[in-house]
CSV table of C-alpha atoms in Angstrom, one decimal:
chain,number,residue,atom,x,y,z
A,30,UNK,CA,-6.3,-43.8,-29.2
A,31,UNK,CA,-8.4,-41.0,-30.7
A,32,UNK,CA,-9.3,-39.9,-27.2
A,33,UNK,CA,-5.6,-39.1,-26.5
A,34,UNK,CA,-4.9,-37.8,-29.9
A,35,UNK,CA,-8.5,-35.1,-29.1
A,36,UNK,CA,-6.4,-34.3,-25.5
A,37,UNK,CA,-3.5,-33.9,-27.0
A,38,UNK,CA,-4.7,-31.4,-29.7
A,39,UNK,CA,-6.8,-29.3,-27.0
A,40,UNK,CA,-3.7,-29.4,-25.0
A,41,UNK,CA,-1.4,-28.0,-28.0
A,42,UNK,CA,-4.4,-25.3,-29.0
A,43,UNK,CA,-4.5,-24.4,-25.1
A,44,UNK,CA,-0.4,-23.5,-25.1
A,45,UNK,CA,-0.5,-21.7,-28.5
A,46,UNK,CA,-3.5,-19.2,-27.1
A,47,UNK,CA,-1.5,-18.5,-24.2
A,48,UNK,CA,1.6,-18.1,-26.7
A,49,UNK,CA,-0.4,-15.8,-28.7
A,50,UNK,CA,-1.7,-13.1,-26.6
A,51,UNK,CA,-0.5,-10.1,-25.3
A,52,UNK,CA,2.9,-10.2,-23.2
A,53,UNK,CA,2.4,-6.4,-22.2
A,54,UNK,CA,0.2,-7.5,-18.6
A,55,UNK,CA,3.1,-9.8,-17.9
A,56,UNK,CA,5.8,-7.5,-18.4
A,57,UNK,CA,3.4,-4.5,-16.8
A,58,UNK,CA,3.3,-6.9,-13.3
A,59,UNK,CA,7.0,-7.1,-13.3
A,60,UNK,CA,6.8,-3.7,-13.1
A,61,UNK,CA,5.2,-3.4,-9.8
A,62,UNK,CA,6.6,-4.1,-6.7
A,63,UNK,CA,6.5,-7.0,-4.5
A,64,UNK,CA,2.5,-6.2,-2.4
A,65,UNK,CA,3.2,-5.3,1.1
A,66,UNK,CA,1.2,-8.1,3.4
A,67,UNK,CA,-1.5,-5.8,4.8
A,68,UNK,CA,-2.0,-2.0,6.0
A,69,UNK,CA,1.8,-1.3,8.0
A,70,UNK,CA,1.0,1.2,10.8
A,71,UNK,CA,2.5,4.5,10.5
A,72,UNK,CA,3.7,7.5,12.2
A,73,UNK,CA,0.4,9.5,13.7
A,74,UNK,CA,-2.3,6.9,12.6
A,75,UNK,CA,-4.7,6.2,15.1
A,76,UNK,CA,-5.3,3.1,16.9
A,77,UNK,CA,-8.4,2.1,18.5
A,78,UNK,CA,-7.5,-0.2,21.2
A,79,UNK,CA,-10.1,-2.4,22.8
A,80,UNK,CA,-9.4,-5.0,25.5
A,81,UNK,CA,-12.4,-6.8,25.9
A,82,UNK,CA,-14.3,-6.5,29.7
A,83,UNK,CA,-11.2,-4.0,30.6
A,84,UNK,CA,-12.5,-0.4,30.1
A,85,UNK,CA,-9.1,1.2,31.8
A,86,UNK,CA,-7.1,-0.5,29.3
A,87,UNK,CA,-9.1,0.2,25.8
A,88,UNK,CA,-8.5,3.5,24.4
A,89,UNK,CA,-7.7,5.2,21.5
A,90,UNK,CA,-3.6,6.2,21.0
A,91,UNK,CA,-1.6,8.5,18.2
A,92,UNK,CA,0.9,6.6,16.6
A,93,UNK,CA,4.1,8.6,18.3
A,94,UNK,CA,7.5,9.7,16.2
A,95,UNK,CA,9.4,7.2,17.4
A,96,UNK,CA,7.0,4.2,16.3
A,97,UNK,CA,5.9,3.6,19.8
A,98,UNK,CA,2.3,3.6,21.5
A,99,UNK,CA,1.9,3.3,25.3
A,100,UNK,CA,-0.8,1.9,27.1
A,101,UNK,CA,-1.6,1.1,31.0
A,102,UNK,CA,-0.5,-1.7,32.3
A,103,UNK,CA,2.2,-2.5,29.1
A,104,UNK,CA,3.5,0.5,28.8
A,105,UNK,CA,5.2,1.1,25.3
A,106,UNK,CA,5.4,-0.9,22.4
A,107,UNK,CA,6.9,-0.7,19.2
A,108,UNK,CA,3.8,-0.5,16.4
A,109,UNK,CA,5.4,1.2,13.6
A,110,UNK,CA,5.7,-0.9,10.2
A,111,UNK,CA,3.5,-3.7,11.9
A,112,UNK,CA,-0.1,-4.3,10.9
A,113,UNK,CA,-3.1,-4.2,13.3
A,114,UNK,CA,-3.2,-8.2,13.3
A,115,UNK,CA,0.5,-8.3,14.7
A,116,UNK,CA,-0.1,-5.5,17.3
A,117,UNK,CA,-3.0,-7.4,18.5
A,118,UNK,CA,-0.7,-10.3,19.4
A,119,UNK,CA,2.1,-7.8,20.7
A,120,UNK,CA,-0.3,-6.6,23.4
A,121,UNK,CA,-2.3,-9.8,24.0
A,122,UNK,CA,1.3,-11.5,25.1
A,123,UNK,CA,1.8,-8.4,27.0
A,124,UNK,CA,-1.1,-7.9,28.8
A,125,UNK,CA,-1.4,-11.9,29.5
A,126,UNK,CA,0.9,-11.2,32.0
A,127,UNK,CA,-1.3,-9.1,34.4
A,128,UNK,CA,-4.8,-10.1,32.9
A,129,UNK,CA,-5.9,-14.0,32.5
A,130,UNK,CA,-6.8,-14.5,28.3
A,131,UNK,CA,-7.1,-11.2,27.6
A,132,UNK,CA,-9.2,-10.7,24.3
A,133,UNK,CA,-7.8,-7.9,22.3
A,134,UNK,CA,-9.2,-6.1,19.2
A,135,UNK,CA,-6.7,-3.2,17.1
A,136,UNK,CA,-8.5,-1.2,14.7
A,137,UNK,CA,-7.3,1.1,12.6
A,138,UNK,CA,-9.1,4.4,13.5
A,139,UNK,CA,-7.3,7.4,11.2
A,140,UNK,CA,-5.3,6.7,8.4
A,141,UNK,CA,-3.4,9.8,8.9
A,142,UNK,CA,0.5,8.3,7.9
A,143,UNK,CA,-0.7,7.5,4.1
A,144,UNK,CA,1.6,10.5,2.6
A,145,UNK,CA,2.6,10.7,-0.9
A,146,UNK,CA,5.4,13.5,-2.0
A,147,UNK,CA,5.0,15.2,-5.7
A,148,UNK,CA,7.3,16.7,-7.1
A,149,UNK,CA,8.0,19.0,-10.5
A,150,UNK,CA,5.3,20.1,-13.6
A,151,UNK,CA,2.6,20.1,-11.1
A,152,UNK,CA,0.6,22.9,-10.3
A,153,UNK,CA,0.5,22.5,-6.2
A,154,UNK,CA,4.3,20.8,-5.3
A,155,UNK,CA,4.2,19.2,-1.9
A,156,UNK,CA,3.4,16.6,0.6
A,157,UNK,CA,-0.3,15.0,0.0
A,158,UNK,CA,-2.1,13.0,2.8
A,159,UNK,CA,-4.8,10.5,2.1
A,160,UNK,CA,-6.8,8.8,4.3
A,161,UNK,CA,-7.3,5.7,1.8
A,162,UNK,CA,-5.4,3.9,-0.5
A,163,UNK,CA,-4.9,6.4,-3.5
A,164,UNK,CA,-3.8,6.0,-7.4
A,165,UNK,CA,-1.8,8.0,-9.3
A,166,UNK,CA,-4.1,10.1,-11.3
A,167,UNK,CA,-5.7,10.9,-7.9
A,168,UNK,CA,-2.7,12.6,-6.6
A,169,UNK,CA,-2.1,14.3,-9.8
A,170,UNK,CA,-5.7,15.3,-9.3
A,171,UNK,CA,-4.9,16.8,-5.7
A,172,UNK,CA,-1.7,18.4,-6.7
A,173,UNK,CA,-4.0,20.5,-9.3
A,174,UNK,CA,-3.1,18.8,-12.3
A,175,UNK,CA,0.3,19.3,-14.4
A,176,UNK,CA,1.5,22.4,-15.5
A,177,UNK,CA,1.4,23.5,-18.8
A,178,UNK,CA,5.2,23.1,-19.8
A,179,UNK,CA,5.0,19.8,-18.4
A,180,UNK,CA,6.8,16.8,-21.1
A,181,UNK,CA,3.6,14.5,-19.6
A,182,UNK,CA,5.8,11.6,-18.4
A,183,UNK,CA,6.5,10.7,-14.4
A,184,UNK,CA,8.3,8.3,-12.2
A,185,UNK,CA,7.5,6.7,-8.8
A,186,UNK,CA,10.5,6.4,-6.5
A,187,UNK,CA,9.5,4.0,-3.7
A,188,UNK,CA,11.7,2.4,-1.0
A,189,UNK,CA,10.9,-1.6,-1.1
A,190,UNK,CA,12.6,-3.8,1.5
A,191,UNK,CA,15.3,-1.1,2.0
A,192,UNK,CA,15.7,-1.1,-2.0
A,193,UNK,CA,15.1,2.0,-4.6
A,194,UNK,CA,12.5,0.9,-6.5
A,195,UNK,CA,11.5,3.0,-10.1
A,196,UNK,CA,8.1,2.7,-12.0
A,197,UNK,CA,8.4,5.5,-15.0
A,198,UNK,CA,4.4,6.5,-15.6
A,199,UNK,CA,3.4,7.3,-19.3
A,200,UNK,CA,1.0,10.4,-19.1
A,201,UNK,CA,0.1,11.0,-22.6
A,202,UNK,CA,-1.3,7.4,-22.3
A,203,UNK,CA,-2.9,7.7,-18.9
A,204,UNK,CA,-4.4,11.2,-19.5
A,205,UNK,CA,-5.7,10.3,-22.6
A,206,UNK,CA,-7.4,7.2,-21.2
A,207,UNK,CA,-5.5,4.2,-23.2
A,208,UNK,CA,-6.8,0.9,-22.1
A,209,UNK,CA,-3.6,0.2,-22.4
A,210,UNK,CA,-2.3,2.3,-19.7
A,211,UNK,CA,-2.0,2.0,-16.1
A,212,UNK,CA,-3.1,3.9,-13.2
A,213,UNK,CA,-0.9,2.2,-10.3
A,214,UNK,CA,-1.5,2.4,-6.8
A,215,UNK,CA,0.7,4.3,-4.8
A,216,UNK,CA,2.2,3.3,-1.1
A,217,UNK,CA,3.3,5.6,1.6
A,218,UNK,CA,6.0,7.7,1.4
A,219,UNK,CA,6.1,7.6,-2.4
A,220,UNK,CA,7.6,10.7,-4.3
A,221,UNK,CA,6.1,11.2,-7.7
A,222,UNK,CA,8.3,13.4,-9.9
A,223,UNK,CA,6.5,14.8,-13.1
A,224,UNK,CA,8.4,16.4,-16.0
């Protein structure tokens, strides 16, 4: 009997801790979007394509406008929004046609499609290109800071499974380095607008 009574308090002291403390990381992960499974391939990344014991079919291709890559033998396939897991399997199928268990391998070679937009009270306006993922206080840092008649907040426009998605950024509390605040990570094709 004691023994329950013991759980039962640890249990109750366990659910009034997590009642007690802060709701602000909760409410700041709502924030965020949903995370995108895995690097999506982009328009002018570069793919390193190696099909194991078949020189004339590994080589490195550009991501083309339309989405597509070509290579011998398959021809062209659409790689655009895919990761470098799912074009593996794309051209395996593919090339299992003409080549008995092909073993394939995709590698990301140039990250060249990562580009974020900024917009407003910064002191270069334009179209950024990373070749990693990047945060927000890193673009700021590449677009040369904010200008000096900028109001120091910011929003994130982002498209998320066809959606507009909005994430307002405080600056005061992110330049002044609040614990508190939050430097997110951006995606490609994000637009930053700083007033």
């Amino acid at each position: 009997m004691k023994k329950r009574i013991a759980v039962l308090w640890i249990a109750l002291f366990a659910v009034s801790l997590s009642l007690a403390q802060d709701p602000a990381p909760a409410e700041a992960a709502a924030t965020e979007p949903p995370p995108v499974p895995g690097y999506q391939v982009g328009i002018e990344d570069v793919l390193n394509v190696v099909v194991w014991g078949e020189d004339d079919v590994s080589m490195l291709v550009t991501v083309r406008p339309d989405g597509m890559i070509t290579l011998p033998l398959i021809d062209d396939i659409q790689v655009l929004g895919r990761t470098t897991a799912e074009i593996r399997d794309v051209i395996t199928a593919r090339l299992s046609e003409t080549i008995i268990n092909p073993t394939v391998t995709v590698i990301l070679a140039e990250y060249n499609s990562f580009r974020v937009f900024i917009l407003g009270e910064v002191m270069d306006q334009g179209v950024l290109t990373f070749g990693q993922p990047t945060r927000f206080l890193q673009a700021l840092a590449a677009a040369g800071g904010i200008t000096e008649y900028s109001k120091k907040d910011a929003v994130i426009l982002r498209s998320v499974n066809g959606s507009d998605w909005r994430m307002p950024v405080d600056l005061k509390k992110l330049l002044s380095g609040s614990s508190a605040a939050q430097d997110p990570y951006l995606q490609p094709n994000d637009t930053i607008i700083v007033n």
